[in-house]
mmCIF file of N, CA, C and O in Angstrom:
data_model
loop_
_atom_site.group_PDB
_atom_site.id
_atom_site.type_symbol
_atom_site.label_atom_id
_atom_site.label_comp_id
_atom_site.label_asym_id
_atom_site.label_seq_id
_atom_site.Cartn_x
_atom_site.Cartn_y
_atom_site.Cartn_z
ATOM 1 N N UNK A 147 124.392 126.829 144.881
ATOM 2 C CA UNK A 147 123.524 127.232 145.968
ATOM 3 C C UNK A 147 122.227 126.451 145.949
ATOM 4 O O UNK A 147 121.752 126.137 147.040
ATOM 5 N N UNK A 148 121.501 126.046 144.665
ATOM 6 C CA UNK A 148 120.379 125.349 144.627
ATOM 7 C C UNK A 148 120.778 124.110 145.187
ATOM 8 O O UNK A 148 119.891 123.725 145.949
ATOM 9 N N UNK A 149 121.553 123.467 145.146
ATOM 10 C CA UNK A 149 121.622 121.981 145.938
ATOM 11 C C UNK A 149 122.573 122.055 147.284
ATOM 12 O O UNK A 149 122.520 121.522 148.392
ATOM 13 N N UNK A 150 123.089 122.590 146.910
ATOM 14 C CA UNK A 150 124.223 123.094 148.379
ATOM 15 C C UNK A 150 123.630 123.699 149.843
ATOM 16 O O UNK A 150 124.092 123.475 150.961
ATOM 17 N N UNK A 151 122.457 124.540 149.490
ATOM 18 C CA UNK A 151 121.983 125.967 150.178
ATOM 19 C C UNK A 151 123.185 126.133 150.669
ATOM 20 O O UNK A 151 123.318 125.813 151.850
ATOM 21 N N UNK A 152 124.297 126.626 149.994
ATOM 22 C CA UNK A 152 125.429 127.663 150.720
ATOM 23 C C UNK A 152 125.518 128.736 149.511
ATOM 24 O O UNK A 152 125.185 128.661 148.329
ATOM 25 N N UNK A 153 126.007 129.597 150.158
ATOM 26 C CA UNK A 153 127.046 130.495 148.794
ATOM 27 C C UNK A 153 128.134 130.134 148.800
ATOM 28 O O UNK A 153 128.799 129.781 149.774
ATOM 29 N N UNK A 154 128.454 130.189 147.629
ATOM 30 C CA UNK A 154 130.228 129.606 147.294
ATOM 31 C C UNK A 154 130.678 130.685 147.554
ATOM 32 O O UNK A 154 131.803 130.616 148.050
ATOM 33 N N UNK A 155 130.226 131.822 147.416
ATOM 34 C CA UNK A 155 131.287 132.995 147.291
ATOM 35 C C UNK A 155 131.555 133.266 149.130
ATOM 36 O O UNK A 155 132.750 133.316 149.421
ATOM 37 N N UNK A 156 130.732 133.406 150.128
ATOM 38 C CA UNK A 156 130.928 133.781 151.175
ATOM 39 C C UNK A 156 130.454 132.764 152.239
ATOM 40 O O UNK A 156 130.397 133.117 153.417
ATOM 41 N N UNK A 157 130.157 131.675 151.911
ATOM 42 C CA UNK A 157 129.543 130.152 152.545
ATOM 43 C C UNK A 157 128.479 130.540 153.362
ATOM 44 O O UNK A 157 128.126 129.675 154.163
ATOM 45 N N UNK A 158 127.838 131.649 153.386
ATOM 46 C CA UNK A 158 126.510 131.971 153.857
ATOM 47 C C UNK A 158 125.334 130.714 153.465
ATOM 48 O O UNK A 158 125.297 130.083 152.408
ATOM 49 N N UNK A 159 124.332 130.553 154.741
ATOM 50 C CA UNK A 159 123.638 129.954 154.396
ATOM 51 C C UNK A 159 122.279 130.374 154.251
ATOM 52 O O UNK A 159 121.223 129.803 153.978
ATOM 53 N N UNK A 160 122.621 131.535 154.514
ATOM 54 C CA UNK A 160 121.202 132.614 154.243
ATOM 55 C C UNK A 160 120.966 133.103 152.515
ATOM 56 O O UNK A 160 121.151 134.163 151.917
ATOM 57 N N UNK A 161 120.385 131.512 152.038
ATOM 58 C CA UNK A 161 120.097 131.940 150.454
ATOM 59 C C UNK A 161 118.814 132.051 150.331
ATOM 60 O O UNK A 161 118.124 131.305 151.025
ATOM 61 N N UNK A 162 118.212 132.927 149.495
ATOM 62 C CA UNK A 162 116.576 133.682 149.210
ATOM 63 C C UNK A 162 116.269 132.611 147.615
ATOM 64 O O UNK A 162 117.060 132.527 146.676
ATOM 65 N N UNK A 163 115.187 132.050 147.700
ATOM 66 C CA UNK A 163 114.556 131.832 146.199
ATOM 67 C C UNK A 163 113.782 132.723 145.792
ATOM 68 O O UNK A 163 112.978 133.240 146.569
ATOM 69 N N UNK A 164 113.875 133.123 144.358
ATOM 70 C CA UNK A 164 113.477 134.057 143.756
ATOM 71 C C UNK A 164 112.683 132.849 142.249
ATOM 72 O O UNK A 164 113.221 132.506 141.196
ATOM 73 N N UNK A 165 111.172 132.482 142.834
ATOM 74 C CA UNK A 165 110.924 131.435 141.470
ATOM 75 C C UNK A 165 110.811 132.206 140.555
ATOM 76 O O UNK A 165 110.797 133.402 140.849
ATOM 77 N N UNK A 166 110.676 131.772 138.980
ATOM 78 C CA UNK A 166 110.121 132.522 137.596
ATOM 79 C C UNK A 166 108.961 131.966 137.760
ATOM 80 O O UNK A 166 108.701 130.986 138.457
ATOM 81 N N UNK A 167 108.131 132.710 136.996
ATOM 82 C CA UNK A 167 108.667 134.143 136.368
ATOM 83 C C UNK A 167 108.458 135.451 137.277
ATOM 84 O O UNK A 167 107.491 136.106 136.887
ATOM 85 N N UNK A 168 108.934 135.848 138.083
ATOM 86 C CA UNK A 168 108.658 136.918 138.843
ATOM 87 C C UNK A 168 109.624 138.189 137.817
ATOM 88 O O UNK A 168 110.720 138.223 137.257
ATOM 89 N N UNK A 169 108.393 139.158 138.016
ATOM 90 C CA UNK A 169 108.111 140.327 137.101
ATOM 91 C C UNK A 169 108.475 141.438 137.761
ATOM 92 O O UNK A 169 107.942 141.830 138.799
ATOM 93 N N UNK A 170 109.616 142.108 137.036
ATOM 94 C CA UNK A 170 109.743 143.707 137.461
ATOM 95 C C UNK A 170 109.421 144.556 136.556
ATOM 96 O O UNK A 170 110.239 144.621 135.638
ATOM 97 N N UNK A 171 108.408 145.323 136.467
ATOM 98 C CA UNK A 171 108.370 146.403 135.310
ATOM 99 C C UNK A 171 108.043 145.465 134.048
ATOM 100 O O UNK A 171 107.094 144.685 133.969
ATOM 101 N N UNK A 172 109.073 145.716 133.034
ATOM 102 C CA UNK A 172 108.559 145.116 131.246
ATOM 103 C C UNK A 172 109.921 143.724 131.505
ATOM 104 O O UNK A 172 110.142 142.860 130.656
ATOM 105 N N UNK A 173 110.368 143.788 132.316
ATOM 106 C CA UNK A 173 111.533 142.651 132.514
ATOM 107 C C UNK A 173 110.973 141.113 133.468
ATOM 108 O O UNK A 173 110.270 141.345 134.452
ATOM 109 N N UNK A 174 111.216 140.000 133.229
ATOM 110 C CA UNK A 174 110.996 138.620 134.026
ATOM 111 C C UNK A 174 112.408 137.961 133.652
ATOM 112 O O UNK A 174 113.240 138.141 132.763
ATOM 113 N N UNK A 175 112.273 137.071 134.808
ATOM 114 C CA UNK A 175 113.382 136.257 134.626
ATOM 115 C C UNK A 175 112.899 134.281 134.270
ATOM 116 O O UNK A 175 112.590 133.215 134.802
ATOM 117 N N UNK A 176 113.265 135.234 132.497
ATOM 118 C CA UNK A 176 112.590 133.924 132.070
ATOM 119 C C UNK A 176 113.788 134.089 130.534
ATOM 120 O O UNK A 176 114.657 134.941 130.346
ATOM 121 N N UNK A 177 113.316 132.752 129.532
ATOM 122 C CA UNK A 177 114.386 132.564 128.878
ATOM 123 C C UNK A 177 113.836 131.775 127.409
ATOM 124 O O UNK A 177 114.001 130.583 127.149
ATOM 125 N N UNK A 178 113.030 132.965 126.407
ATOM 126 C CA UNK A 178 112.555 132.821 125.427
ATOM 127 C C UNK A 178 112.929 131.007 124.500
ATOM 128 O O UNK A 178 114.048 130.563 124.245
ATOM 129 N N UNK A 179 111.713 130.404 124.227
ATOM 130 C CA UNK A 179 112.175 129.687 123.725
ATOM 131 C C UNK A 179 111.330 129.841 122.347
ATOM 132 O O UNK A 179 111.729 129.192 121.380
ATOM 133 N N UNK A 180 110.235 130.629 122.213
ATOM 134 C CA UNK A 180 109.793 130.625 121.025
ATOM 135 C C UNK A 180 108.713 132.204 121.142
ATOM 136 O O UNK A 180 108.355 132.687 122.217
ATOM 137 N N UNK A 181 108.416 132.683 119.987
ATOM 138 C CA UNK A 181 107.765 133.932 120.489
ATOM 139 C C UNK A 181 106.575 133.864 121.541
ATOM 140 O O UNK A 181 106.002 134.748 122.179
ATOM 141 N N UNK A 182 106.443 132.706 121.494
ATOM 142 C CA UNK A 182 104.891 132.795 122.881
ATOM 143 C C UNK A 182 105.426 131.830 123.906
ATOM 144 O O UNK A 182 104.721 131.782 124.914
ATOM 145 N N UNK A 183 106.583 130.974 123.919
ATOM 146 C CA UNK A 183 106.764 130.510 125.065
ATOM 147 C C UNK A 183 108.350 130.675 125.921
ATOM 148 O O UNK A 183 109.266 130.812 125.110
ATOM 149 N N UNK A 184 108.687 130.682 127.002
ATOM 150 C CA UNK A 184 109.642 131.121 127.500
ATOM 151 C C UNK A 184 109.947 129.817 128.677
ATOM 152 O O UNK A 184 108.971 129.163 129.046
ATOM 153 N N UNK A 185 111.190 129.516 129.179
ATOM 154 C CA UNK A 185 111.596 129.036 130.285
ATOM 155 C C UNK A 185 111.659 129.996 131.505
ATOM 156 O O UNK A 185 112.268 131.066 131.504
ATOM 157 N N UNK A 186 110.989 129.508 132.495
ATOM 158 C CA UNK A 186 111.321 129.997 133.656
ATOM 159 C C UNK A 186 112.562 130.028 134.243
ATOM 160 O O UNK A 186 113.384 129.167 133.927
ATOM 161 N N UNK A 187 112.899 131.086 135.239
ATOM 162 C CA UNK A 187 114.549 131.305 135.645
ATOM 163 C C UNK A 187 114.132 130.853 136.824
ATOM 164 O O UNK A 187 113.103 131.389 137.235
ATOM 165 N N UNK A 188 114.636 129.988 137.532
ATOM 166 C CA UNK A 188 114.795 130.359 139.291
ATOM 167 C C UNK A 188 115.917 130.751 139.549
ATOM 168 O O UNK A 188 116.949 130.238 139.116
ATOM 169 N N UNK A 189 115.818 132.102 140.592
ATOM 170 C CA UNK A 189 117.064 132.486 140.788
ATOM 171 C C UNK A 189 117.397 132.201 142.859
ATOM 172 O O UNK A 189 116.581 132.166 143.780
ATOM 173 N N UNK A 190 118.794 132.066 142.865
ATOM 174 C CA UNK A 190 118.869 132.134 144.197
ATOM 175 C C UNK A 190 119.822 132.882 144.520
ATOM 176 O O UNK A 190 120.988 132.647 144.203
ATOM 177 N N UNK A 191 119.383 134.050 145.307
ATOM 178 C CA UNK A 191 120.298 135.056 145.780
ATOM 179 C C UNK A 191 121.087 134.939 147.604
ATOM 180 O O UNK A 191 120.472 134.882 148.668
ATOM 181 N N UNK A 192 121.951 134.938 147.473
ATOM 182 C CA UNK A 192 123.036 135.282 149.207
ATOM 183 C C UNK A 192 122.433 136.141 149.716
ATOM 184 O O UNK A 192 122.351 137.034 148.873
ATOM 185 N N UNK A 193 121.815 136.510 150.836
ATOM 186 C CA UNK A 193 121.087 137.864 151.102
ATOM 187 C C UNK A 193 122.527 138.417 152.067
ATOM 188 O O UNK A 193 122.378 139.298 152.913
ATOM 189 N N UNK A 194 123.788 137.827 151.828
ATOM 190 C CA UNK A 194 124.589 138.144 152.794
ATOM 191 C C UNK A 194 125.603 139.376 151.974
ATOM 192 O O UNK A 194 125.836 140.530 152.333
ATOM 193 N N UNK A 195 126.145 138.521 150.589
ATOM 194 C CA UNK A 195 126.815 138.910 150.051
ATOM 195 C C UNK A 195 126.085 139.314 148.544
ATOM 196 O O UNK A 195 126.889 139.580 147.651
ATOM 197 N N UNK A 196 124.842 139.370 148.246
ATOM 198 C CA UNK A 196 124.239 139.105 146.750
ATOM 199 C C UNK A 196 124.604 138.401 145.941
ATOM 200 O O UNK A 196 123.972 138.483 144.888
ATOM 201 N N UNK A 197 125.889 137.266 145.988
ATOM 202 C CA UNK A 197 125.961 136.637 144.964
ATOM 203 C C UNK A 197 124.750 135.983 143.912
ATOM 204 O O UNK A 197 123.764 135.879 144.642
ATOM 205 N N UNK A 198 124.545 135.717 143.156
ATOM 206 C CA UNK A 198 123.341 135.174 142.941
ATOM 207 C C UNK A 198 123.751 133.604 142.039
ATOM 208 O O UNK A 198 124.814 133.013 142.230
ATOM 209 N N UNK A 199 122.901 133.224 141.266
ATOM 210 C CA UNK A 199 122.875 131.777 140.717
ATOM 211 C C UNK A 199 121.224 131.752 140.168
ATOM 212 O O UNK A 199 120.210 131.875 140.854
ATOM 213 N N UNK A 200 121.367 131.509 138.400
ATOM 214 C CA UNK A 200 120.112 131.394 137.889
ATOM 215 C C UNK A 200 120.028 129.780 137.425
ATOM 216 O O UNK A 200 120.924 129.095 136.931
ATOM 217 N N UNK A 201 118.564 129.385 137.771
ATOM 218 C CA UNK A 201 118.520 128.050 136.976
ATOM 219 C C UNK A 201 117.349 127.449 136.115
ATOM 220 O O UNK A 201 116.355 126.994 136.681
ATOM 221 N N UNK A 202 117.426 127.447 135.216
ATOM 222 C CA UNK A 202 116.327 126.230 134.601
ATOM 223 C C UNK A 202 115.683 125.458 135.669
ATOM 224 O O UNK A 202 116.379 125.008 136.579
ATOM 225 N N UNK A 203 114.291 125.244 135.636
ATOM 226 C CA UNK A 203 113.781 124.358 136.624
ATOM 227 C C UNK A 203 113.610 123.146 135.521
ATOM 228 O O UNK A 203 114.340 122.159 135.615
ATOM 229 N N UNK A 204 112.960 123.213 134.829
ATOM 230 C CA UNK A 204 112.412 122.045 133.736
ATOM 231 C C UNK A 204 113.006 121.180 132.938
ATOM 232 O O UNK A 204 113.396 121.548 131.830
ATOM 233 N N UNK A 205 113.107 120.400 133.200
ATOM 234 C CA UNK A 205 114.068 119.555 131.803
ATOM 235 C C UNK A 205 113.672 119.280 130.707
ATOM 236 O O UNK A 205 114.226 118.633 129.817
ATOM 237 N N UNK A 206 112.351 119.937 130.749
ATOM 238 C CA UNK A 206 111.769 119.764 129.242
ATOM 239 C C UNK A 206 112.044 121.822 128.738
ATOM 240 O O UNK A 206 112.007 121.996 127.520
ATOM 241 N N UNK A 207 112.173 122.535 129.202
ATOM 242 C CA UNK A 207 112.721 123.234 129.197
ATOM 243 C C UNK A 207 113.886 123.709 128.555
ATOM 244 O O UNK A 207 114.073 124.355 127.525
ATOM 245 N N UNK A 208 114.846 123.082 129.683
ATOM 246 C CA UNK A 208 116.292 122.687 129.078
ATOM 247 C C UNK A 208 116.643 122.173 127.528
ATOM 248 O O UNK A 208 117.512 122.776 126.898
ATOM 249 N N UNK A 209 115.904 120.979 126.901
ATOM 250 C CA UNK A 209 116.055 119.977 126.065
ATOM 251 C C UNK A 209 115.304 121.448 124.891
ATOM 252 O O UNK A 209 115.959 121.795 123.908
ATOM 253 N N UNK A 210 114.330 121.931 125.122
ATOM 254 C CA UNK A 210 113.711 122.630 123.954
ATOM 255 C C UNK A 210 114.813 123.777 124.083
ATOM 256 O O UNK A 210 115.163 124.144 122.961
ATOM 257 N N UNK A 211 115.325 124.310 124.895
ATOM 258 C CA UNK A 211 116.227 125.414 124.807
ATOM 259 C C UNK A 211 117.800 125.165 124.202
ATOM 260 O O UNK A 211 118.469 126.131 123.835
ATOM 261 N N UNK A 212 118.292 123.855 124.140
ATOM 262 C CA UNK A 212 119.377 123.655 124.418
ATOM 263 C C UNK A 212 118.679 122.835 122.148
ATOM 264 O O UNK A 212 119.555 122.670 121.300
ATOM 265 N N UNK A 213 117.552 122.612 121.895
ATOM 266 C CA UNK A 213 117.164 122.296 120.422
ATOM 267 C C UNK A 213 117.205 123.863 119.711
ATOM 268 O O UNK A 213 117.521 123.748 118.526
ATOM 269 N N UNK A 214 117.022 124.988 120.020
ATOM 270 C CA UNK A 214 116.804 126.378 119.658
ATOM 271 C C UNK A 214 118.255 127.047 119.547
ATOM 272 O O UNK A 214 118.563 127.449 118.425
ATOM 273 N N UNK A 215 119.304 127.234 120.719
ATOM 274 C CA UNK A 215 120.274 127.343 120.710
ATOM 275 C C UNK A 215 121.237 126.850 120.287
ATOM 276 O O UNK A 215 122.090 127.431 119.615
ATOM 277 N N UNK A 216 121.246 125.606 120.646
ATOM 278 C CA UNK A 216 122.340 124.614 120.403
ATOM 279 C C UNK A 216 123.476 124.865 121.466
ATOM 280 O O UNK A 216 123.215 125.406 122.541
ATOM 281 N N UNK A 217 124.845 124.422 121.104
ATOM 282 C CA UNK A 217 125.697 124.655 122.077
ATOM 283 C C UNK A 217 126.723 125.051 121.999
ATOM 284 O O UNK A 217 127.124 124.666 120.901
ATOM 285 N N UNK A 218 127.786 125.838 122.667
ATOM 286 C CA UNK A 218 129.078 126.139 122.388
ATOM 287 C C UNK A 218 130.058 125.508 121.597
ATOM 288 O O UNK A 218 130.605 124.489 122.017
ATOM 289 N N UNK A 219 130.316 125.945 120.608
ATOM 290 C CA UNK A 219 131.066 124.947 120.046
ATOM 291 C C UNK A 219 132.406 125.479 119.552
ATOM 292 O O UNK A 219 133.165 124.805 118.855
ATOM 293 N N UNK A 220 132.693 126.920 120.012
ATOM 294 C CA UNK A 220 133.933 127.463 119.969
ATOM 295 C C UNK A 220 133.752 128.119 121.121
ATOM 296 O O UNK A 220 132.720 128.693 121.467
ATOM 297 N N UNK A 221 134.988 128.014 121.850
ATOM 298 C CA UNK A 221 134.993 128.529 123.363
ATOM 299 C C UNK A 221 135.230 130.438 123.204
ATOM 300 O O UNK A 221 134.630 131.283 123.868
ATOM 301 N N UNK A 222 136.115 130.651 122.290
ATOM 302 C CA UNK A 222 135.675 131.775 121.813
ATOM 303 C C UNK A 222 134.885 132.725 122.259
ATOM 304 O O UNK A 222 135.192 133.881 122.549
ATOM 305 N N UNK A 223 133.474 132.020 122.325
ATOM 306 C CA UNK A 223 131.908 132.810 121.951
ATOM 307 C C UNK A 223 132.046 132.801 123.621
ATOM 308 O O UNK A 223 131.386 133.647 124.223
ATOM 309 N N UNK A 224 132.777 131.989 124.295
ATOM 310 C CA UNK A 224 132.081 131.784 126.074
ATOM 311 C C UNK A 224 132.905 132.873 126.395
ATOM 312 O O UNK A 224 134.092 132.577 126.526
ATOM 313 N N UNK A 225 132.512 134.418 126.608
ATOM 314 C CA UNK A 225 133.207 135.421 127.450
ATOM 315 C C UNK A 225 132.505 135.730 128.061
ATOM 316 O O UNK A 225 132.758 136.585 128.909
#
């Protein structure tokens, strides 16, 4: 949906951005990378069907998140 503006799920082109960190209550949509710093989520929601789609904006972001985590390395773990 971020590069498309469609929904895959219902090909609506009525998609909403939702940037990070937008705050509900004690919850954001963001994505800890160390106790004081976090990645922002952008999310984009279908206002047709709600599908949604979250993304990393930053690629410096990405690269420090993806050094903390690391990566799948038994498919296993991907449920």
């Amino acid at each position: 949906m971020k590069h498309s503006r469609k929904c895959p799920k219902c090909e609506s082109e009525e998609i909403i951005k939702i940037p990070g960190p937008a705050t509900v209550g004690y919850s954001s949509n963001t994505v800890p990378k160390s106790w004081i710093k976090s990645a922002n989520v952008d999310r984009y929601v279908c206002s047709v069907c709600g599908y949604s789609e979250e993304w990393i904006a930053k690629a410096k972001d990405l690269a420090d998140l993806s050094k903390k985590y690391g990566k799948i390395e038994d498919l296993d773990e991907f449920v």
